[in-house]
Amino acid sequence: MDLTFNAEERAFEQEVREFIAANLTPEIKRATALTPSVFSDPDIGMAWQRALHKKGWGAPGWPVDHGGPDWTPAQRWIFEAESARAGVPNVNVMGVKMVGPVIIGFGSPEQKNYYLPKILSGEDYWCQGYSEPGSGSDLSSLKTRAVRDGDDYIINGTKIWTTHAHHANRMFALVRTNDTERQQDGISFILIDMKSPGITTRPILTIGGDHEVNQVFFDDVRVPVANRVGEEGKGWTYGKYLLEFERGSGIASAKLRDALKTVSDLAESEATGRAIDDPDIAVRMSEIEVDIDTLEMTELRVLSALQTGQNPGAVSSLLKLRVSEIRQAVTRLGVEVIGNDGLYVEPIRPLYRLNEEPGIPEELLPVVPEYLNSRAYTIFGGSSEIQREIVAKMVLGL
Amino acid sequence: MDLTLSDEQRMLRESADRFVTETYDADHRKRSANDPLGFSAGIWKQFADLGWLALPISEEHGGLGGGAIEIGILMEAFGRGLVSEPYLSTAVIGAALISECGSEAQKQALLPRIADGSLFLAFAHSERQARFDLADVRTTAKKTPDGWRLDGHKTAVLDGNAAGQIIVSARVDDGRLGLFLVPHGASGLTSRDFPRLGGGRACNLDLRDVRVPTDALLGDGSDALPAIEAVVDRAMAALGAEAVGIMQTLLDQTLEYTKIRKQFGKPLSANQVIRHRLADMAMQCDEARSMALRAALMADAEPVARGRAASGAKAKIGKCARYVAEQSVQLHGAMGVTEELDIGSYFKRLLAFDTLFGGSAHHYRRYAALGGRAIQA
């Protein structure tokens, strides 16, 4: 057993560092630091996507014949860790990490040729149409209907909690194409052009003051049958495949460590009156850091299993649970660290484009919005209660 | 980066699992508890024959040159069986202190005897006022014309009653810490031996004008504190692996019980509140496993990284162990608090684990202090 990376991997690490140093502008770095959500605004995220694409690193998890960089699991680890350490923005995860792998796995040759290059280049921006007002945790009860009419489906219904629908030009959605005894069997996976007539989008503001999610309405929206991925009625299988990616995309510890580092720096600064001198805060900081050490080690165990071709299995639910809880612990500690400055509310967004100087030091601005935003972590992508059910079923066989 | 077991390590795990399954059960534990040694001398002989006692000792001193990973594999199996043989005291702590501090002559004399099973060791370091501060030692060693004179008190000396030699830490005239070999039954040495929580035995020692020869001092007399810290970090990694074996057993037994036990016409495990509790227990078992492995992998790293890994593991595994132990009792209902099930024995061993070398609060503080507070990003 060996916890260290070999010489080749060290050289790759150096290459990643050099790439980031050459491409991550101070403006993008500052905008990312001042973004309360993990989802960067498209102008920030897509600028980074274009830089990655130019280097051939636009889609780390994809197979090489679709434009992936052909990295080993260790290289992916190093890339993610270095990216987190440097504070790079998030690219359009709904494209690169969610719909991309589904199209690669189950799409037609035409779909692959048409959509994948546009994800890589950053030309397309994707959103995810899964949840509905009546179908949250019980996703397979979804009612948005696609009725066959010649070469088209006609779609009616509504999707909700759609992150960045107001930025996206494309949506991948689960829709009901059949009424079947088992409700999962009547669901299909479909790709929708957001400019199609009949689609309207309503913003939903979240408690942190951000416009991140939306409700999307479909009123007789025509979508070619050719936009269905895979077989009719198999959408649930494809959708679950994607959720496993969403939950266990594997490498979160580096991001969390970076977030804790930010809180720790604030706690050691005069801006917070050196909050770290409060022994309770110092110990809580250690507790969270140890939790991140633990998560990192679990991620490395998964990585090691992947390298030897083993399937890590239901561990993705386990990781999702801990990642979301640790994220909340970090942001909660941040609120405590900044003390009275946490009472200041800045309603303007984005925070990196304020016209006037804020009433508190700039670096404190995202702290409370980040905490408020992080409350969603234990809810989206399958709530913690659902994840515990999955662990009970898949890990414990209950 | 490779965390898979080698073929040799896999074989070691298989043989340890098999041995523990075939040897240890509730009856065996009862016999050990009533034994004045606290364990079985016959089994210790088998440990020697299996090569487990030679495992942590270097090849040049008649050992097999195994490391923290191999020790962890054994300790996890020992946890599953609640093994009470003094493996930690003799083969992990004792052998490591002699290897780290001893002179070549001392190593030649003592290490092969550990490997062949003829020498038991104990480490007498903790003192009442010190709590878990390894640097706080008031026991004194004064130079005499023909050797050393030791005076002081030691608490929680694990397996001290069985030890042929006790390694006693004491402060030498110049303020440095020295380690001294004190033979069993030395004049002036009073031992108060007691059964230990969770199995095995321990004793408190009183040293009054104990005289030992010059060569009882391990090594050349340079300060032993860095070596003590290194060895205790490795001991905590080993104990972490043992805790993982105990926790896994508690989880397995509790899982089984909640499937069989029926109330309100259905198994306990059909209730979501129980299922989610079990999911949390499984998660914490897995977290403990990660941290025990991490501490073992870092056992030979530079002191700060090693210390943070060991303290982080001790703190985190302690927290997970309390949760798994307490919930295992809770989910067994009233049966969980009786001596009629094994659950209580495993529970008590985890409680002892939590105490040994300091609990979570102590180790979160040490982790923070070693980190100089700044997060290591």
GROMACS .gro file of C-alpha atoms in nm, chain A residues 6 28 63 81 131 220 280:
model
    7
    6ASN     CA    1   0.441   0.838  -0.858
   28ILE     CA    2  -1.229   3.487  -1.252
   63PRO     CA    3  -1.373   0.843  -2.307
   81ALA     CA    4  -0.758   1.863  -0.616
  131SER     CA    5  -3.814   1.737  -1.012
  220ASP     CA    6  -4.778   2.203  -2.604
  280ASP     CA    7  -1.442   2.651   2.095
   0.00000   0.00000   0.00000
